[in-house]
mmCIF file of N, CA, C and O in Angstrom:
data_model
loop_
_atom_site.group_PDB
_atom_site.id
_atom_site.type_symbol
_atom_site.label_atom_id
_atom_site.label_comp_id
_atom_site.label_asym_id
_atom_site.label_seq_id
_atom_site.Cartn_x
_atom_site.Cartn_y
_atom_site.Cartn_z
ATOM 1 N N MET A 17 98.485 116.562 95.697
ATOM 2 C CA MET A 17 98.577 115.903 96.568
ATOM 3 C C MET A 17 97.362 117.146 97.887
ATOM 4 O O MET A 17 97.683 118.256 97.874
ATOM 5 N N TYR A 18 97.190 115.845 98.328
ATOM 6 C CA TYR A 18 96.211 116.853 99.760
ATOM 7 C C TYR A 18 97.168 116.520 101.847
ATOM 8 O O TYR A 18 97.543 115.555 101.886
ATOM 9 N N CYS A 19 96.343 117.276 102.158
ATOM 10 C CA CYS A 19 96.498 116.946 103.318
ATOM 11 C C CYS A 19 96.981 116.169 103.700
ATOM 12 O O CYS A 19 94.997 115.784 104.471
ATOM 13 N N ASN A 20 96.587 115.333 105.304
ATOM 14 C CA ASN A 20 96.323 113.909 105.234
ATOM 15 C C ASN A 20 95.371 114.882 107.215
ATOM 16 O O ASN A 20 94.599 113.633 107.061
ATOM 17 N N ASN A 21 95.639 115.519 108.128
ATOM 18 C CA ASN A 21 95.188 116.386 108.471
ATOM 19 C C ASN A 21 93.283 116.578 107.956
ATOM 20 O O ASN A 21 92.949 116.521 109.082
ATOM 21 N N CYS A 22 93.774 118.039 107.679
ATOM 22 C CA CYS A 22 93.216 119.132 107.413
ATOM 23 C C CYS A 22 92.586 118.367 106.108
ATOM 24 O O CYS A 22 91.017 119.671 105.799
ATOM 25 N N GLY A 23 92.807 118.325 104.700
ATOM 26 C CA GLY A 23 92.767 118.715 103.252
ATOM 27 C C GLY A 23 92.372 119.002 102.801
ATOM 28 O O GLY A 23 92.756 118.926 101.588
ATOM 29 N N THR A 24 93.518 119.977 102.727
ATOM 30 C CA THR A 24 94.331 121.692 102.283
ATOM 31 C C THR A 24 94.856 120.711 101.180
ATOM 32 O O THR A 24 96.028 119.936 101.434
ATOM 33 N N GLU A 25 94.349 121.424 99.691
ATOM 34 C CA GLU A 25 95.500 121.462 98.933
ATOM 35 C C GLU A 25 97.109 121.688 99.146
ATOM 36 O O GLU A 25 97.364 122.746 98.685
ATOM 37 N N ILE A 26 98.679 121.077 99.338
ATOM 38 C CA ILE A 26 99.590 121.382 99.119
ATOM 39 C C ILE A 26 100.443 121.130 97.606
ATOM 40 O O ILE A 26 100.294 119.635 97.179
ATOM 41 N N ASP A 27 101.244 121.049 97.914
ATOM 42 C CA ASP A 27 102.346 121.320 97.230
ATOM 43 C C ASP A 27 103.123 119.666 97.284
ATOM 44 O O ASP A 27 102.984 119.144 98.018
ATOM 45 N N ASP A 28 103.499 119.018 95.737
ATOM 46 C CA ASP A 28 103.697 116.953 96.089
ATOM 47 C C ASP A 28 104.638 117.299 96.944
ATOM 48 O O ASP A 28 105.352 116.056 96.973
ATOM 49 N N LYS A 29 105.819 118.296 96.929
ATOM 50 C CA LYS A 29 107.589 118.263 97.977
ATOM 51 C C LYS A 29 106.985 118.835 99.434
ATOM 52 O O LYS A 29 107.744 118.790 99.394
ATOM 53 N N ALA A 30 106.218 119.252 99.544
ATOM 54 C CA ALA A 30 105.694 119.971 101.081
ATOM 55 C C ALA A 30 106.080 118.825 101.934
ATOM 56 O O ALA A 30 105.452 118.131 101.982
ATOM 57 N N VAL A 31 106.398 119.253 103.018
ATOM 58 C CA VAL A 31 106.967 118.739 104.227
ATOM 59 C C VAL A 31 106.089 119.288 105.178
ATOM 60 O O VAL A 31 105.239 117.919 106.192
ATOM 61 N N VAL A 32 105.522 119.997 105.004
ATOM 62 C CA VAL A 32 104.659 120.546 106.848
ATOM 63 C C VAL A 32 102.662 121.376 105.706
ATOM 64 O O VAL A 32 103.384 121.884 104.673
ATOM 65 N N CYS A 33 101.804 121.376 106.012
ATOM 66 C CA CYS A 33 101.019 121.509 105.562
ATOM 67 C C CYS A 33 100.745 123.040 106.011
ATOM 68 O O CYS A 33 100.845 123.579 107.348
ATOM 69 N N VAL A 34 100.424 123.840 104.963
ATOM 70 C CA VAL A 34 100.880 125.877 105.168
ATOM 71 C C VAL A 34 99.748 125.678 106.309
ATOM 72 O O VAL A 34 99.457 127.293 106.814
ATOM 73 N N LYS A 35 98.636 125.200 105.953
ATOM 74 C CA LYS A 35 97.075 125.542 107.007
ATOM 75 C C LYS A 35 97.019 125.477 108.353
ATOM 76 O O LYS A 35 96.485 125.853 109.518
ATOM 77 N N CYS A 36 97.970 123.558 108.525
ATOM 78 C CA CYS A 36 96.623 123.463 110.447
ATOM 79 C C CYS A 36 98.819 123.179 109.958
ATOM 80 O O CYS A 36 98.557 123.375 112.215
ATOM 81 N N GLY A 37 100.027 122.602 109.675
ATOM 82 C CA GLY A 37 101.245 122.982 110.262
ATOM 83 C C GLY A 37 101.386 121.709 110.747
ATOM 84 O O GLY A 37 103.106 121.084 111.549
ATOM 85 N N CYS A 38 101.174 120.584 110.000
ATOM 86 C CA CYS A 38 101.079 119.514 110.423
ATOM 87 C C CYS A 38 102.558 118.671 109.122
ATOM 88 O O CYS A 38 102.009 118.970 107.879
ATOM 89 N N ALA A 39 103.159 117.707 110.221
ATOM 90 C CA ALA A 39 103.824 116.962 109.026
ATOM 91 C C ALA A 39 103.260 116.371 107.569
ATOM 92 O O ALA A 39 102.537 115.419 108.326
ATOM 93 N N VAL A 40 103.719 116.248 106.637
ATOM 94 C CA VAL A 40 103.031 115.532 105.864
ATOM 95 C C VAL A 40 103.879 114.473 105.668
ATOM 96 O O VAL A 40 105.112 114.134 105.282
ATOM 97 N N LYS A 41 103.080 113.499 105.371
ATOM 98 C CA LYS A 41 104.120 111.704 105.153
ATOM 99 C C LYS A 41 104.267 111.712 103.638
ATOM 100 O O LYS A 41 103.324 112.037 102.351
ATOM 101 N N PRO A 42 105.634 111.458 103.328
ATOM 102 C CA PRO A 42 105.854 111.656 102.185
ATOM 103 C C PRO A 42 105.512 109.984 101.624
ATOM 104 O O PRO A 42 105.562 108.980 102.189
ATOM 105 N N THR A 43 104.416 110.060 100.828
ATOM 106 C CA THR A 43 104.215 108.602 99.654
ATOM 107 C C THR A 43 105.424 107.875 99.138
ATOM 108 O O THR A 43 106.054 108.831 98.418
ATOM 109 N N PRO A 44 105.100 106.693 98.517
ATOM 110 C CA PRO A 44 106.006 106.220 97.937
ATOM 111 C C PRO A 44 105.940 107.758 95.623
ATOM 112 O O PRO A 44 107.781 107.381 95.523
ATOM 113 N N ALA A 45 104.537 107.428 95.653
ATOM 114 C CA ALA A 45 105.379 108.204 94.275
ATOM 115 C C ALA A 45 104.743 109.863 94.872
ATOM 116 O O ALA A 45 105.989 110.609 93.911
ATOM 117 N N THR A 46 105.898 109.926 96.163
ATOM 118 C CA THR A 46 106.007 111.598 95.808
ATOM 119 C C THR A 46 108.254 111.892 96.520
ATOM 120 O O THR A 46 108.373 113.077 96.175
ATOM 121 N N LEU A 47 108.280 110.411 96.828
ATOM 122 C CA LEU A 47 109.230 110.808 96.383
ATOM 123 C C LEU A 47 110.953 110.211 96.171
ATOM 124 O O LEU A 47 109.593 110.242 94.709
ATOM 125 N N ASP A 48 111.530 110.999 95.619
ATOM 126 C CA ASP A 48 112.382 111.334 94.337
ATOM 127 C C ASP A 48 113.292 110.337 94.556
ATOM 128 O O ASP A 48 113.317 109.065 95.254
ATOM 129 N N ALA A 49 113.193 109.906 93.268
ATOM 130 C CA ALA A 49 113.877 108.224 92.431
ATOM 131 C C ALA A 49 115.017 108.380 93.795
ATOM 132 O O ALA A 49 115.513 106.825 93.880
ATOM 133 N N GLY A 50 116.494 109.185 94.847
ATOM 134 C CA GLY A 50 117.456 109.579 95.087
ATOM 135 C C GLY A 50 117.118 109.123 96.772
ATOM 136 O O GLY A 50 117.708 108.406 97.407
ATOM 137 N N GLU A 51 115.892 108.983 97.039
ATOM 138 C CA GLU A 51 115.418 108.914 98.681
ATOM 139 C C GLU A 51 115.088 107.693 98.499
ATOM 140 O O GLU A 51 114.651 107.185 99.464
ATOM 141 N N ARG A 52 114.616 106.146 96.755
ATOM 142 C CA ARG A 52 113.222 105.371 97.196
ATOM 143 C C ARG A 52 114.850 104.661 96.936
ATOM 144 O O ARG A 52 115.906 104.227 95.231
ATOM 145 N N SER A 53 114.504 103.157 97.681
ATOM 146 C CA SER A 53 115.394 102.089 97.159
ATOM 147 C C SER A 53 115.283 100.790 96.156
ATOM 148 O O SER A 53 114.244 101.059 95.230
ATOM 149 N N ASP A 54 116.687 100.715 95.845
ATOM 150 C CA ASP A 54 115.785 100.456 93.959
ATOM 151 C C ASP A 54 115.737 98.634 95.065
ATOM 152 O O ASP A 54 115.480 97.538 93.443
ATOM 153 N N LYS A 55 115.551 98.642 96.208
ATOM 154 C CA LYS A 55 115.610 96.609 96.163
ATOM 155 C C LYS A 55 114.297 96.925 95.970
ATOM 156 O O LYS A 55 113.206 97.866 97.594
ATOM 157 N N ASP A 56 113.349 95.817 96.612
ATOM 158 C CA ASP A 56 112.032 95.774 96.320
ATOM 159 C C ASP A 56 111.917 95.478 97.763
ATOM 160 O O ASP A 56 111.406 94.622 98.282
ATOM 161 N N TRP A 57 110.385 95.883 98.073
ATOM 162 C CA TRP A 57 109.452 95.993 99.073
ATOM 163 C C TRP A 57 109.286 94.592 99.636
ATOM 164 O O TRP A 57 109.054 94.135 100.691
ATOM 165 N N MET A 58 108.705 93.965 98.526
ATOM 166 C CA MET A 58 107.606 92.969 98.952
ATOM 167 C C MET A 58 108.979 91.728 98.907
ATOM 168 O O MET A 58 108.539 90.607 100.281
ATOM 169 N N THR A 59 109.695 91.853 98.685
ATOM 170 C CA THR A 59 110.615 90.414 99.253
ATOM 171 C C THR A 59 111.322 91.095 99.989
ATOM 172 O O THR A 59 111.130 89.715 100.800
ATOM 173 N N THR A 60 111.324 92.157 100.639
ATOM 174 C CA THR A 60 112.361 92.253 102.021
ATOM 175 C C THR A 60 111.235 91.496 102.572
ATOM 176 O O THR A 60 111.824 91.278 104.526
ATOM 177 N N LEU A 61 110.329 92.140 102.980
ATOM 178 C CA LEU A 61 108.912 91.984 104.021
ATOM 179 C C LEU A 61 108.917 90.445 103.552
ATOM 180 O O LEU A 61 108.619 90.015 105.166
ATOM 181 N N LEU A 62 108.721 89.277 102.837
ATOM 182 C CA LEU A 62 108.450 88.326 102.635
ATOM 183 C C LEU A 62 110.134 87.057 103.642
ATOM 184 O O LEU A 62 110.056 86.838 104.381
ATOM 185 N N LEU A 63 110.939 88.117 103.353
ATOM 186 C CA LEU A 63 112.291 87.247 103.648
ATOM 187 C C LEU A 63 112.499 87.438 105.540
ATOM 188 O O LEU A 63 112.664 86.706 105.783
ATOM 189 N N CYS A 64 111.522 88.831 105.974
ATOM 190 C CA CYS A 64 111.315 88.886 107.154
ATOM 191 C C CYS A 64 111.324 88.077 107.627
ATOM 192 O O CYS A 64 111.330 87.220 109.076
ATOM 193 N N PHE A 65 109.691 88.251 107.226
ATOM 194 C CA PHE A 65 108.092 86.893 107.459
ATOM 195 C C PHE A 65 109.188 85.362 108.035
ATOM 196 O O PHE A 65 109.112 84.735 108.836
ATOM 197 N N PHE A 66 109.756 84.644 106.516
ATOM 198 C CA PHE A 66 109.760 84.198 107.189
ATOM 199 C C PHE A 66 111.726 83.044 107.917
ATOM 200 O O PHE A 66 111.845 82.463 108.330
ATOM 201 N N LEU A 67 112.503 84.519 107.488
ATOM 202 C CA LEU A 67 114.587 84.059 107.641
ATOM 203 C C LEU A 67 114.780 85.614 107.876
ATOM 204 O O LEU A 67 115.689 85.433 108.484
ATOM 205 N N GLY A 68 113.548 86.326 109.125
ATOM 206 C CA GLY A 68 113.841 87.454 109.508
ATOM 207 C C GLY A 68 114.749 87.023 110.924
ATOM 208 O O GLY A 68 115.116 87.818 111.562
ATOM 209 N N GLY A 69 114.442 85.499 111.953
ATOM 210 C CA GLY A 69 115.382 84.869 112.720
ATOM 211 C C GLY A 69 116.441 84.921 112.351
ATOM 212 O O GLY A 69 117.764 85.505 113.873
ATOM 213 N N ILE A 70 117.506 84.670 111.636
ATOM 214 C CA ILE A 70 118.478 84.611 110.945
ATOM 215 C C ILE A 70 119.074 86.404 110.223
ATOM 216 O O ILE A 70 120.066 86.114 109.545
ATOM 217 N N GLY A 71 118.206 87.091 109.797
ATOM 218 C CA GLY A 71 118.150 88.645 109.598
ATOM 219 C C GLY A 71 118.604 88.610 107.994
ATOM 220 O O GLY A 71 119.830 89.293 107.406
ATOM 221 N N VAL A 72 118.131 87.481 107.277
ATOM 222 C CA VAL A 72 118.793 87.609 105.722
ATOM 223 C C VAL A 72 118.117 88.989 105.847
ATOM 224 O O VAL A 72 118.869 89.085 104.221
ATOM 225 N N HIS A 73 117.292 89.845 105.928
ATOM 226 C CA HIS A 73 116.704 90.110 105.179
ATOM 227 C C HIS A 73 117.185 91.296 105.045
ATOM 228 O O HIS A 73 117.897 92.282 104.751
ATOM 229 N N ARG A 74 118.141 91.718 106.195
ATOM 230 C CA ARG A 74 119.070 92.907 106.486
ATOM 231 C C ARG A 74 120.519 93.231 105.473
ATOM 232 O O ARG A 74 121.224 93.067 105.118
ATOM 233 N N PHE A 75 120.739 91.347 105.221
ATOM 234 C CA PHE A 75 121.991 91.730 103.536
ATOM 235 C C PHE A 75 121.541 91.245 102.607
ATOM 236 O O PHE A 75 122.443 92.050 101.915
ATOM 237 N N TYR A 76 119.895 91.182 102.651
ATOM 238 C CA TYR A 76 119.300 90.960 101.538
ATOM 239 C C TYR A 76 118.910 93.136 100.666
ATOM 240 O O TYR A 76 119.592 93.273 99.809
ATOM 241 N N VAL A 77 119.040 94.034 101.706
ATOM 242 C CA VAL A 77 119.087 95.611 101.723
ATOM 243 C C VAL A 77 120.305 95.980 101.742
ATOM 244 O O VAL A 77 120.301 97.125 101.770
ATOM 245 N N GLY A 78 121.466 95.194 101.963
ATOM 246 C CA GLY A 78 122.661 96.243 102.490
ATOM 247 C C GLY A 78 123.007 96.260 103.907
ATOM 248 O O GLY A 78 124.658 96.358 103.491
ATOM 249 N N LYS A 79 122.606 95.974 104.477
ATOM 250 C CA LYS A 79 123.606 95.636 105.953
ATOM 251 C C LYS A 79 123.611 94.682 106.640
ATOM 252 O O LYS A 79 123.537 94.475 107.697
ATOM 253 N N THR A 80 124.877 94.660 106.301
ATOM 254 C CA THR A 80 125.257 93.451 106.836
ATOM 255 C C THR A 80 126.412 93.202 108.562
ATOM 256 O O THR A 80 125.861 92.747 108.728
ATOM 257 N N GLY A 81 125.865 94.112 108.818
ATOM 258 C CA GLY A 81 127.116 94.648 110.288
ATOM 259 C C GLY A 81 125.583 93.657 111.284
ATOM 260 O O GLY A 81 126.041 92.883 112.335
ATOM 261 N N THR A 82 124.312 94.197 110.686
ATOM 262 C CA THR A 82 123.146 94.306 111.601
ATOM 263 C C THR A 82 122.788 93.200 111.382
ATOM 264 O O THR A 82 122.255 92.200 112.581
ATOM 265 N N GLY A 83 122.966 92.120 109.429
ATOM 266 C CA GLY A 83 122.703 91.345 109.710
ATOM 267 C C GLY A 83 123.252 89.821 110.349
ATOM 268 O O GLY A 83 122.560 89.053 110.623
ATOM 269 N N ILE A 84 124.453 90.145 110.804
ATOM 270 C CA ILE A 84 126.194 89.671 111.029
ATOM 271 C C ILE A 84 125.159 89.274 112.268
ATOM 272 O O ILE A 84 124.995 88.211 113.287
ATOM 273 N N LEU A 85 124.706 90.459 113.180
ATOM 274 C CA LEU A 85 124.604 90.756 115.088
ATOM 275 C C LEU A 85 122.892 89.843 114.594
ATOM 276 O O LEU A 85 122.599 89.210 116.214
ATOM 277 N N GLN A 86 121.974 89.840 114.015
ATOM 278 C CA GLN A 86 120.388 88.916 113.638
ATOM 279 C C GLN A 86 120.801 87.746 113.762
ATOM 280 O O GLN A 86 120.265 86.431 114.353
ATOM 281 N N LEU A 87 122.116 86.554 112.946
ATOM 282 C CA LEU A 87 121.896 85.675 113.487
ATOM 283 C C LEU A 87 123.042 85.473 114.653
ATOM 284 O O LEU A 87 122.442 84.594 115.119
ATOM 285 N N ILE A 88 123.554 85.621 114.958
ATOM 286 C CA ILE A 88 123.856 85.948 116.240
ATOM 287 C C ILE A 88 123.175 85.082 117.569
ATOM 288 O O ILE A 88 123.234 84.324 117.497
ATOM 289 N N THR A 89 122.646 86.082 117.012
ATOM 290 C CA THR A 89 121.371 86.498 118.256
ATOM 291 C C THR A 89 120.139 86.340 118.007
ATOM 292 O O THR A 89 119.182 85.678 118.702
ATOM 293 N N LEU A 90 120.196 85.455 116.530
ATOM 294 C CA LEU A 90 118.429 84.752 116.310
ATOM 295 C C LEU A 90 117.650 85.733 116.635
ATOM 296 O O LEU A 90 116.557 85.886 116.977
ATOM 297 N N GLY A 91 117.703 87.302 115.804
ATOM 298 C CA GLY A 91 116.571 88.275 115.940
ATOM 299 C C GLY A 91 116.310 88.530 117.268
ATOM 300 O O GLY A 91 115.334 89.221 117.720
ATOM 301 N N CYS A 92 117.897 88.596 118.317
ATOM 302 C CA CYS A 92 117.847 88.641 119.719
ATOM 303 C C CYS A 92 115.415 88.122 120.064
ATOM 304 O O CYS A 92 114.631 88.152 120.562
ATOM 305 N N CYS A 93 115.985 86.227 120.089
ATOM 306 C CA CYS A 93 115.054 85.519 120.066
ATOM 307 C C CYS A 93 113.496 86.037 119.295
ATOM 308 O O CYS A 93 112.051 85.794 120.033
ATOM 309 N N GLY A 94 113.363 86.933 117.973
ATOM 310 C CA GLY A 94 111.966 87.130 117.116
ATOM 311 C C GLY A 94 112.264 88.826 117.698
ATOM 312 O O GLY A 94 110.679 88.720 116.897
ATOM 313 N N VAL A 95 112.388 89.230 118.901
ATOM 314 C CA VAL A 95 111.506 90.470 119.017
ATOM 315 C C VAL A 95 112.451 91.223 118.071
ATOM 316 O O VAL A 95 111.677 92.647 117.298
ATOM 317 N N TRP A 96 113.116 92.023 117.635
ATOM 318 C CA TRP A 96 114.035 93.037 117.093
ATOM 319 C C TRP A 96 113.418 91.495 115.357
ATOM 320 O O TRP A 96 112.993 93.167 114.184
ATOM 321 N N SER A 97 113.110 91.055 115.290
ATOM 322 C CA SER A 97 112.726 91.135 113.659
ATOM 323 C C SER A 97 110.961 90.880 113.640
ATOM 324 O O SER A 97 110.566 91.623 112.411
ATOM 325 N N LEU A 98 110.740 90.980 114.705
ATOM 326 C CA LEU A 98 109.217 91.669 114.923
ATOM 327 C C LEU A 98 108.607 92.840 114.548
ATOM 328 O O LEU A 98 108.902 92.940 113.852
ATOM 329 N N ILE A 99 109.818 93.306 115.369
ATOM 330 C CA ILE A 99 110.234 95.270 114.757
ATOM 331 C C ILE A 99 110.193 95.832 113.378
ATOM 332 O O ILE A 99 109.578 96.597 113.347
ATOM 333 N N ASP A 100 111.192 94.820 113.300
ATOM 334 C CA ASP A 100 111.574 95.122 111.294
ATOM 335 C C ASP A 100 110.517 94.448 110.885
ATOM 336 O O ASP A 100 110.063 95.521 110.213
ATOM 337 N N PHE A 101 110.062 93.295 110.922
ATOM 338 C CA PHE A 101 108.604 93.510 109.774
ATOM 339 C C PHE A 101 107.827 94.499 110.036
ATOM 340 O O PHE A 101 107.080 95.540 109.128
ATOM 341 N N ILE A 102 107.284 95.269 111.253
ATOM 342 C CA ILE A 102 106.580 95.881 111.356
ATOM 343 C C ILE A 102 107.138 96.960 110.393
ATOM 344 O O ILE A 102 105.820 98.495 109.731
ATOM 345 N N VAL A 103 107.873 97.624 110.582
ATOM 346 C CA VAL A 103 108.639 98.924 110.331
ATOM 347 C C VAL A 103 108.896 98.947 108.431
ATOM 348 O O VAL A 103 108.145 99.914 107.724
ATOM 349 N N ILE A 104 109.117 97.737 107.843
ATOM 350 C CA ILE A 104 108.756 97.328 106.561
ATOM 351 C C ILE A 104 107.450 97.705 105.828
ATOM 352 O O ILE A 104 107.619 98.064 105.010
ATOM 353 N N ALA A 105 106.581 96.730 106.568
ATOM 354 C CA ALA A 105 105.175 96.748 106.375
ATOM 355 C C ALA A 105 104.854 98.497 106.345
ATOM 356 O O ALA A 105 104.149 98.601 105.141
ATOM 357 N N CYS A 106 105.069 99.356 107.148
ATOM 358 C CA CYS A 106 104.960 100.543 107.054
ATOM 359 C C CYS A 106 105.627 101.232 105.917
ATOM 360 O O CYS A 106 105.786 102.088 105.765
ATOM 361 N N GLY A 107 106.360 100.867 105.388
ATOM 362 C CA GLY A 107 107.597 101.081 104.476
ATOM 363 C C GLY A 107 108.472 102.381 105.415
ATOM 364 O O GLY A 107 109.285 103.273 104.650
ATOM 365 N N ASN A 108 109.324 102.778 105.932
ATOM 366 C CA ASN A 108 109.567 103.289 106.757
ATOM 367 C C ASN A 108 111.526 102.540 107.125
ATOM 368 O O ASN A 108 112.073 103.340 107.211
ATOM 369 N N PHE A 109 111.271 101.733 106.501
ATOM 370 C CA PHE A 109 112.845 100.115 106.185
ATOM 371 C C PHE A 109 113.930 100.668 105.225
ATOM 372 O O PHE A 109 113.308 101.589 104.487
ATOM 373 N N THR A 110 114.943 101.449 105.799
ATOM 374 C CA THR A 110 115.642 101.395 104.862
ATOM 375 C C THR A 110 116.981 100.382 104.875
ATOM 376 O O THR A 110 117.264 99.838 105.833
ATOM 377 N N ASP A 111 117.488 100.975 103.559
ATOM 378 C CA ASP A 111 118.856 99.912 103.156
ATOM 379 C C ASP A 111 120.078 100.483 103.715
ATOM 380 O O ASP A 111 120.077 101.392 104.546
ATOM 381 N N GLY A 112 120.998 99.333 103.225
ATOM 382 C CA GLY A 112 122.464 99.587 103.889
ATOM 383 C C GLY A 112 123.091 101.751 103.559
ATOM 384 O O GLY A 112 123.602 102.247 103.734
ATOM 385 N N GLU A 113 122.393 102.218 102.230
ATOM 386 C CA GLU A 113 122.148 103.738 101.541
ATOM 387 C C GLU A 113 122.010 104.776 102.416
ATOM 388 O O GLU A 113 122.179 105.659 102.223
ATOM 389 N N GLY A 114 120.886 103.901 103.296
ATOM 390 C CA GLY A 114 119.028 105.034 103.964
ATOM 391 C C GLY A 114 118.653 105.200 102.922
ATOM 392 O O GLY A 114 117.384 106.506 103.203
ATOM 393 N N LYS A 115 117.847 104.669 101.891
ATOM 394 C CA LYS A 115 117.126 105.007 100.918
ATOM 395 C C LYS A 115 115.791 104.362 101.433
ATOM 396 O O LYS A 115 115.848 102.908 101.869
ATOM 397 N N ARG A 116 115.216 104.694 101.384
ATOM 398 C CA ARG A 116 113.651 104.006 101.515
ATOM 399 C C ARG A 116 112.944 103.070 100.842
ATOM 400 O O ARG A 116 113.737 103.601 99.397
ATOM 401 N N ILE A 117 113.135 101.815 101.753
ATOM 402 C CA ILE A 117 112.394 100.663 100.617
ATOM 403 C C ILE A 117 110.604 100.116 101.339
ATOM 404 O O ILE A 117 110.403 100.482 101.768
ATOM 405 N N VAL A 118 110.321 101.404 99.261
ATOM 406 C CA VAL A 118 108.704 101.900 99.030
ATOM 407 C C VAL A 118 108.038 100.442 99.144
ATOM 408 O O VAL A 118 107.860 99.846 97.857
ATOM 409 N N ASN A 119 106.503 100.519 99.438
ATOM 410 C CA ASN A 119 105.196 99.458 98.673
ATOM 411 C C ASN A 119 105.262 100.111 96.925
ATOM 412 O O ASN A 119 104.183 101.733 97.448
ATOM 413 N N THR A 120 105.868 100.561 96.336
ATOM 414 C CA THR A 120 105.092 101.601 94.870
ATOM 415 C C THR A 120 104.326 100.850 94.719
ATOM 416 O O THR A 120 103.351 102.010 93.299
ATOM 417 N N ASN A 121 103.862 99.628 95.414
ATOM 418 C CA ASN A 121 102.427 99.072 94.178
ATOM 419 C C ASN A 121 101.351 100.446 94.650
ATOM 420 O O ASN A 121 99.917 99.669 94.575
ATOM 421 N N ARG A 122 100.621 101.481 95.532
ATOM 422 C CA ARG A 122 100.194 101.920 96.367
ATOM 423 C C ARG A 122 99.604 102.965 95.292
ATOM 424 O O ARG A 122 100.451 103.446 95.177
#
């Protein structure tokens, strides 16, 4: 693996580059199986896009409490759903157990 900032080769499990000190963002390939959710990234993204206003994507990933809140508030008039969509697309959305939902096709 290489540092995104300086290009130095670093260990696959590194969190920080030893040369420049920049944080290394984990890629789907470097995440351990215990850190990755078994929920499908594309399904979550599409559910958020089409049914995000009523929180269906949150029910899908196991976040029932916030799913109900989104259902009641209609995704805070779409703002909450838009934020969720961006977070899912960037690969930083987590499931109900705190595991990241990532695109493994990258």
